[in-house]
Each structure stands twice: as structure tokens, then as C-alpha cells.
């Protein structure tokens, strides 16, 4: 009986993963974490970095403009405080540590063409 249930669970899991891959292929989106997206912004050579030390606390502000896409990242030490991505006057990602209770969402949907 355990073997049948395990086989059923594996088959279901495989079907779900296949469906996710198909949806991503059709929509042109992928799942990324806020941390991965922040590293993408930081590692781009076009990113403008402004560092400020406010009351002895180091803050970093990252601005990146690629074609019609604006990226903004604000960090205190290594903590992500704010991350915004806007394209064609539409918000794609909006993360605020104060609003989102400092819990980084597991993943967010993000267009593959913007990575």
C-alpha cells in the first residue's frame, strides 16, 4: 500500500512540475527570490550605487535602468529594505521589509526577458 501511495505522490509531483514548466514557457516568466533579484541588480555593471552612513548605520541605494525597466534596491548592511522593479509604468515587483514583515517571499513571478 505504501508503494502505491508513494508512486501516486511521485507521479502527481512530476505532473505539477511539468505544468509549472509549461506555464513558465508559455508566459515567459520564471520564479525568482527577492534575494536573487537583488543580486542581479547589484551585479549589473550599469548599476549606480550610492552609499550613505546615517547615524552610524551604512545604507546602500542601487539604481539600474535597462531599456524601459527601472530597478531600485535599498539595503541596510545586508538586509533588503526595499526592492522595486517597474516596466512601462507598471509595477512588476514591490517589496518593503516594513510592510512584508521582513519575511522575504519564497519566490515571485518575474519575466525571463528582464533577467
Short mmCIF file of N, CA and C in Angstrom, two decimals:
data_model
loop_
_atom_site.label_atom_id
_atom_site.label_comp_id
_atom_site.label_asym_id
_atom_site.label_seq_id
_atom_site.Cartn_x
_atom_site.Cartn_y
_atom_site.Cartn_z
N UNK A 1 0.82 -1.20 0.00
CA UNK A 1 0.00 0.00 0.00
C UNK A 1 0.87 1.27 0.00
N UNK A 2 1.96 1.25 0.83
CA UNK A 2 2.85 2.42 0.87
C UNK A 2 3.49 2.67 -0.49
N UNK A 3 3.84 1.59 -1.18
CA UNK A 3 4.45 1.72 -2.50
C UNK A 3 3.52 2.38 -3.50
N UNK A 4 2.24 2.03 -3.44
CA UNK A 4 1.25 2.61 -4.35
C UNK A 4 1.08 4.10 -4.05
N UNK A 5 0.97 4.45 -2.77
CA UNK A 5 0.81 5.87 -2.39
C UNK A 5 2.05 6.68 -2.75
N UNK A 6 3.21 6.10 -2.53
CA UNK A 6 4.46 6.79 -2.88
C UNK A 6 4.54 7.01 -4.40
N UNK A 7 4.16 6.01 -5.17
CA UNK A 7 4.16 6.11 -6.62
C UNK A 7 3.16 7.16 -7.08
N UNK A 8 1.99 7.19 -6.46
CA UNK A 8 0.98 8.19 -6.79
C UNK A 8 1.49 9.59 -6.47
N UNK A 9 2.13 9.75 -5.30
CA UNK A 9 2.67 11.06 -4.92
C UNK A 9 3.77 11.50 -5.87
N UNK A 10 4.65 10.59 -6.27
CA UNK A 10 5.72 10.92 -7.22
C UNK A 10 5.15 11.32 -8.57
N UNK A 11 4.14 10.59 -9.02
CA UNK A 11 3.51 10.90 -10.31
C UNK A 11 2.84 12.27 -10.27
N UNK A 12 2.13 12.56 -9.17
CA UNK A 12 1.47 13.85 -9.02
C UNK A 12 2.50 14.98 -8.98
N UNK A 13 3.58 14.79 -8.22
CA UNK A 13 4.63 15.79 -8.13
C UNK A 13 5.26 16.06 -9.49
N UNK A 14 5.49 15.01 -10.23
CA UNK A 14 6.07 15.14 -11.57
C UNK A 14 5.12 15.92 -12.49
N UNK A 15 3.83 15.62 -12.39
CA UNK A 15 2.85 16.32 -13.22
C UNK A 15 2.78 17.80 -12.87
N UNK A 16 2.84 18.12 -11.60
CA UNK A 16 2.81 19.52 -11.16
C UNK A 16 4.05 20.26 -11.67
N UNK A 17 5.22 19.65 -11.55
CA UNK A 17 6.45 20.28 -12.04
C UNK A 17 6.40 20.50 -13.55
N UNK A 18 5.86 19.53 -14.28
CA UNK A 18 5.73 19.66 -15.73
C UNK A 18 4.78 20.82 -16.07
N UNK A 19 3.68 20.93 -15.34
CA UNK A 19 2.73 22.01 -15.57
C UNK A 19 3.37 23.37 -15.30
N UNK A 20 4.15 23.47 -14.23
CA UNK A 20 4.85 24.73 -13.92
C UNK A 20 5.81 25.11 -15.04
N UNK A 21 6.54 24.14 -15.56
CA UNK A 21 7.48 24.40 -16.65
C UNK A 21 6.74 24.88 -17.90
N UNK A 22 5.61 24.27 -18.20
CA UNK A 22 4.83 24.67 -19.38
C UNK A 22 4.28 26.09 -19.21
N UNK A 23 3.77 26.39 -18.02
CA UNK A 23 3.24 27.74 -17.77
C UNK A 23 4.34 28.77 -17.91
N UNK A 24 5.51 28.48 -17.37
CA UNK A 24 6.65 29.40 -17.49
C UNK A 24 7.05 29.58 -18.93
N UNK A 25 7.04 28.50 -19.71
CA UNK A 25 7.41 28.59 -21.12
C UNK A 25 6.40 29.42 -21.90
N UNK A 26 5.12 29.25 -21.59
CA UNK A 26 4.07 29.97 -22.30
C UNK A 26 4.04 31.44 -21.92
N UNK A 27 4.12 31.73 -20.62
CA UNK A 27 4.03 33.11 -20.15
C UNK A 27 5.34 33.86 -20.24
N UNK A 28 6.44 33.14 -20.40
CA UNK A 28 7.74 33.80 -20.44
C UNK A 28 8.18 34.32 -19.10
N UNK A 29 7.67 33.71 -18.01
CA UNK A 29 8.07 34.15 -16.68
C UNK A 29 8.74 33.01 -15.94
N UNK A 30 9.44 33.39 -14.91
CA UNK A 30 10.12 32.41 -14.08
C UNK A 30 9.96 32.83 -12.62
N UNK A 31 10.28 31.95 -11.72
CA UNK A 31 10.21 32.27 -10.30
C UNK A 31 11.61 32.62 -9.80
N UNK A 32 11.73 33.77 -9.15
CA UNK A 32 12.99 34.18 -8.55
C UNK A 32 12.72 34.65 -7.14
N UNK A 33 13.72 34.58 -6.31
CA UNK A 33 13.58 35.10 -4.95
C UNK A 33 13.95 36.58 -4.94
N UNK A 34 13.51 37.27 -3.92
CA UNK A 34 13.88 38.69 -3.77
C UNK A 34 15.40 38.79 -3.63
N UNK A 35 16.01 37.85 -2.94
CA UNK A 35 17.47 37.83 -2.80
C UNK A 35 18.18 37.67 -4.13
N UNK A 36 17.68 36.78 -4.98
CA UNK A 36 18.28 36.58 -6.30
C UNK A 36 18.12 37.83 -7.16
N UNK A 37 16.96 38.44 -7.08
CA UNK A 37 16.71 39.66 -7.84
C UNK A 37 17.61 40.79 -7.36
N UNK A 38 17.82 40.89 -6.05
CA UNK A 38 18.70 41.94 -5.53
C UNK A 38 20.14 41.71 -5.99
N UNK A 39 20.59 40.46 -6.01
CA UNK A 39 21.94 40.16 -6.51
C UNK A 39 22.07 40.49 -7.99
N UNK A 40 21.01 40.26 -8.74
CA UNK A 40 21.02 40.62 -10.17
C UNK A 40 21.23 42.12 -10.33
N UNK A 41 20.53 42.91 -9.52
CA UNK A 41 20.67 44.37 -9.59
C UNK A 41 22.08 44.79 -9.19
N UNK A 42 22.58 44.25 -8.09
CA UNK A 42 23.90 44.62 -7.57
C UNK A 42 25.01 44.28 -8.57
N UNK A 43 24.88 43.15 -9.25
CA UNK A 43 25.95 42.65 -10.11
C UNK A 43 25.95 43.22 -11.52
N UNK A 44 25.00 44.05 -11.87
CA UNK A 44 24.98 44.64 -13.21
C UNK A 44 25.98 45.79 -13.28
N UNK A 45 26.79 45.82 -14.34
CA UNK A 45 27.79 46.90 -14.43
C UNK A 45 27.17 48.29 -14.57
N UNK A 46 25.93 48.37 -15.06
CA UNK A 46 25.28 49.67 -15.25
C UNK A 46 24.65 50.21 -13.97
N UNK A 47 24.64 49.43 -12.91
CA UNK A 47 24.00 49.83 -11.66
C UNK A 47 24.75 50.99 -11.01
N UNK A 48 23.99 51.99 -10.60
CA UNK A 48 24.55 53.14 -9.89
C UNK A 48 24.37 52.88 -8.40
N UNK A 49 25.46 52.96 -7.65
CA UNK A 49 25.45 52.71 -6.22
C UNK A 49 25.72 54.01 -5.47
N UNK A 50 24.84 54.31 -4.51
CA UNK A 50 25.04 55.44 -3.61
C UNK A 50 25.08 54.88 -2.21
N UNK A 51 26.17 55.16 -1.48
CA UNK A 51 26.31 54.69 -0.10
C UNK A 51 26.20 55.89 0.83
N UNK A 52 25.45 55.70 1.91
CA UNK A 52 25.31 56.74 2.91
C UNK A 52 25.43 56.09 4.29
N UNK A 53 26.03 56.84 5.19
CA UNK A 53 26.15 56.39 6.56
C UNK A 53 25.26 57.31 7.39
N UNK A 54 24.13 56.79 7.84
CA UNK A 54 23.16 57.59 8.57
C UNK A 54 23.11 57.13 10.02
N UNK A 55 23.47 58.01 10.92
CA UNK A 55 23.53 57.70 12.35
C UNK A 55 24.39 56.48 12.64
N UNK A 56 25.47 56.37 11.88
CA UNK A 56 26.40 55.26 12.07
C UNK A 56 25.96 53.95 11.43
N UNK A 57 24.86 53.96 10.70
CA UNK A 57 24.37 52.75 10.03
C UNK A 57 24.60 52.89 8.53
N UNK A 58 25.29 51.91 7.92
CA UNK A 58 25.55 52.00 6.48
C UNK A 58 24.32 51.60 5.65
N UNK A 59 23.94 52.46 4.72
CA UNK A 59 22.85 52.20 3.79
C UNK A 59 23.41 52.21 2.38
N UNK A 60 22.85 51.36 1.53
CA UNK A 60 23.23 51.32 0.12
C UNK A 60 21.98 51.47 -0.73
N UNK A 61 22.07 52.32 -1.75
CA UNK A 61 20.96 52.58 -2.65
C UNK A 61 21.43 52.25 -4.07
N UNK A 62 20.75 51.32 -4.71
CA UNK A 62 21.12 50.87 -6.05
C UNK A 62 20.05 51.30 -7.04
N UNK A 63 20.49 51.91 -8.14
CA UNK A 63 19.58 52.31 -9.22
C UNK A 63 20.09 51.69 -10.51
N UNK A 64 19.17 51.07 -11.23
CA UNK A 64 19.52 50.46 -12.52
C UNK A 64 18.41 50.75 -13.50
N UNK A 65 18.78 51.24 -14.67
CA UNK A 65 17.83 51.49 -15.76
C UNK A 65 18.30 50.68 -16.96
N UNK A 66 17.48 49.73 -17.38
CA UNK A 66 17.77 48.93 -18.57
C UNK A 66 16.58 49.03 -19.50
N UNK A 67 16.79 49.69 -20.64
CA UNK A 67 15.72 49.95 -21.59
C UNK A 67 14.57 50.63 -20.87
N UNK A 68 13.37 50.05 -20.87
CA UNK A 68 12.22 50.68 -20.21
C UNK A 68 11.96 50.11 -18.83
N UNK A 69 12.96 49.49 -18.22
CA UNK A 69 12.78 48.85 -16.92
C UNK A 69 13.64 49.57 -15.89
N UNK A 70 13.00 49.97 -14.77
CA UNK A 70 13.70 50.64 -13.68
C UNK A 70 13.78 49.70 -12.48
N UNK A 71 14.98 49.57 -11.94
CA UNK A 71 15.22 48.74 -10.77
C UNK A 71 15.70 49.66 -9.64
N UNK A 72 15.18 49.45 -8.45
CA UNK A 72 15.63 50.21 -7.29
C UNK A 72 15.75 49.25 -6.11
N UNK A 73 16.89 49.31 -5.43
CA UNK A 73 17.16 48.45 -4.29
C UNK A 73 17.75 49.30 -3.17
N UNK A 74 17.20 49.13 -1.99
CA UNK A 74 17.69 49.85 -0.81
C UNK A 74 18.03 48.81 0.25
N UNK A 75 19.25 48.93 0.81
CA UNK A 75 19.72 47.96 1.80
C UNK A 75 20.31 48.66 3.01
N UNK A 76 20.14 48.03 4.17
CA UNK A 76 20.81 48.45 5.40
C UNK A 76 21.73 47.29 5.75
N UNK A 77 23.04 47.52 5.69
CA UNK A 77 24.02 46.44 5.78
C UNK A 77 23.67 45.42 4.69
N UNK A 78 23.35 44.19 5.06
CA UNK A 78 22.98 43.19 4.05
C UNK A 78 21.48 42.92 4.03
N UNK A 79 20.71 43.68 4.81
CA UNK A 79 19.26 43.50 4.85
C UNK A 79 18.59 44.29 3.74
N UNK A 80 17.73 43.63 2.99
CA UNK A 80 16.97 44.29 1.93
C UNK A 80 15.82 45.04 2.57
N UNK A 81 15.79 46.35 2.39
CA UNK A 81 14.72 47.17 2.93
C UNK A 81 13.61 47.40 1.90
N UNK A 82 14.03 47.61 0.66
CA UNK A 82 13.07 47.92 -0.40
C UNK A 82 13.62 47.43 -1.72
N UNK A 83 12.74 46.87 -2.55
CA UNK A 83 13.11 46.48 -3.90
C UNK A 83 11.92 46.75 -4.80
N UNK A 84 12.15 47.51 -5.85
CA UNK A 84 11.10 47.83 -6.82
C UNK A 84 11.61 47.57 -8.22
N UNK A 85 10.73 47.02 -9.04
CA UNK A 85 11.00 46.88 -10.46
C UNK A 85 9.76 47.37 -11.19
N UNK A 86 9.98 48.33 -12.11
CA UNK A 86 8.87 48.88 -12.89
C UNK A 86 9.23 48.84 -14.35
N UNK A 87 8.24 48.47 -15.16
CA UNK A 87 8.42 48.45 -16.61
C UNK A 87 7.19 49.05 -17.26
N UNK A 88 7.41 49.97 -18.18
CA UNK A 88 6.31 50.61 -18.92
C UNK A 88 5.24 51.15 -17.96
N UNK A 89 5.69 51.82 -16.91
CA UNK A 89 4.82 52.43 -15.91
C UNK A 89 3.94 51.43 -15.15
N UNK A 90 4.36 50.17 -15.11
CA UNK A 90 3.66 49.14 -14.34
C UNK A 90 4.63 48.54 -13.33
N UNK A 91 4.15 48.34 -12.12
CA UNK A 91 4.97 47.72 -11.09
C UNK A 91 5.01 46.22 -11.29
N UNK A 92 6.21 45.67 -11.39
CA UNK A 92 6.39 44.23 -11.55
C UNK A 92 6.66 43.61 -10.19
N UNK A 93 7.54 44.24 -9.42
CA UNK A 93 7.87 43.77 -8.07
C UNK A 93 7.89 44.97 -7.14
N UNK A 94 7.29 44.82 -5.98
CA UNK A 94 7.32 45.84 -4.95
C UNK A 94 7.48 45.14 -3.61
N UNK A 95 8.66 45.23 -3.04
CA UNK A 95 8.93 44.59 -1.74
C UNK A 95 9.34 45.67 -0.75
N UNK A 96 8.73 45.66 0.42
CA UNK A 96 9.09 46.55 1.52
C UNK A 96 9.25 45.70 2.77
N UNK A 97 10.37 45.81 3.45
CA UNK A 97 10.58 44.99 4.64
C UNK A 97 9.61 45.36 5.74
N UNK A 98 9.26 46.65 5.87
CA UNK A 98 8.34 47.06 6.93
C UNK A 98 6.92 46.56 6.66
N UNK A 99 6.53 46.51 5.41
CA UNK A 99 5.18 46.08 5.05
C UNK A 99 5.08 44.57 5.00
N UNK A 100 6.14 43.94 4.53
CA UNK A 100 6.12 42.49 4.34
C UNK A 100 6.71 41.76 5.54
N UNK A 101 6.79 42.45 6.67
CA UNK A 101 7.21 41.86 7.95
C UNK A 101 8.61 41.25 7.90
N UNK A 102 9.47 41.80 7.09
CA UNK A 102 10.86 41.35 6.94
C UNK A 102 10.99 39.91 6.44
N UNK A 103 9.86 39.26 6.13
CA UNK A 103 9.94 37.91 5.57
C UNK A 103 10.04 38.02 4.06
N UNK A 104 11.15 37.55 3.53
CA UNK A 104 11.29 37.55 2.08
C UNK A 104 10.39 36.46 1.52
N UNK A 105 9.55 36.80 0.53
CA UNK A 105 8.71 35.78 -0.06
C UNK A 105 9.58 34.70 -0.70
N UNK A 106 9.08 33.47 -0.69
CA UNK A 106 9.85 32.36 -1.25
C UNK A 106 10.25 32.68 -2.69
N UNK A 107 9.29 33.01 -3.51
CA UNK A 107 9.57 33.37 -4.90
C UNK A 107 8.54 34.38 -5.38
N UNK A 108 8.91 35.09 -6.42
CA UNK A 108 7.98 35.98 -7.12
C UNK A 108 8.08 35.66 -8.60
N UNK A 109 6.98 35.84 -9.31
CA UNK A 109 6.98 35.64 -10.76
C UNK A 109 7.66 36.84 -11.39
N UNK A 110 8.55 36.56 -12.33
CA UNK A 110 9.31 37.64 -12.96
C UNK A 110 9.53 37.29 -14.42
N UNK A 111 9.33 38.23 -15.33
CA UNK A 111 9.54 37.94 -16.75
C UNK A 111 10.99 37.55 -17.05
N UNK A 112 11.16 36.45 -17.77
CA UNK A 112 12.51 35.96 -18.09
C UNK A 112 13.31 36.98 -18.89
N UNK A 113 12.61 37.75 -19.73
CA UNK A 113 13.32 38.70 -20.59
C UNK A 113 13.97 39.83 -19.83
N UNK A 114 13.56 40.05 -18.57
CA UNK A 114 14.12 41.14 -17.78
C UNK A 114 15.28 40.73 -16.90
N UNK A 115 15.60 39.45 -16.91
CA UNK A 115 16.74 38.97 -16.10
C UNK A 115 18.02 39.00 -16.90
#
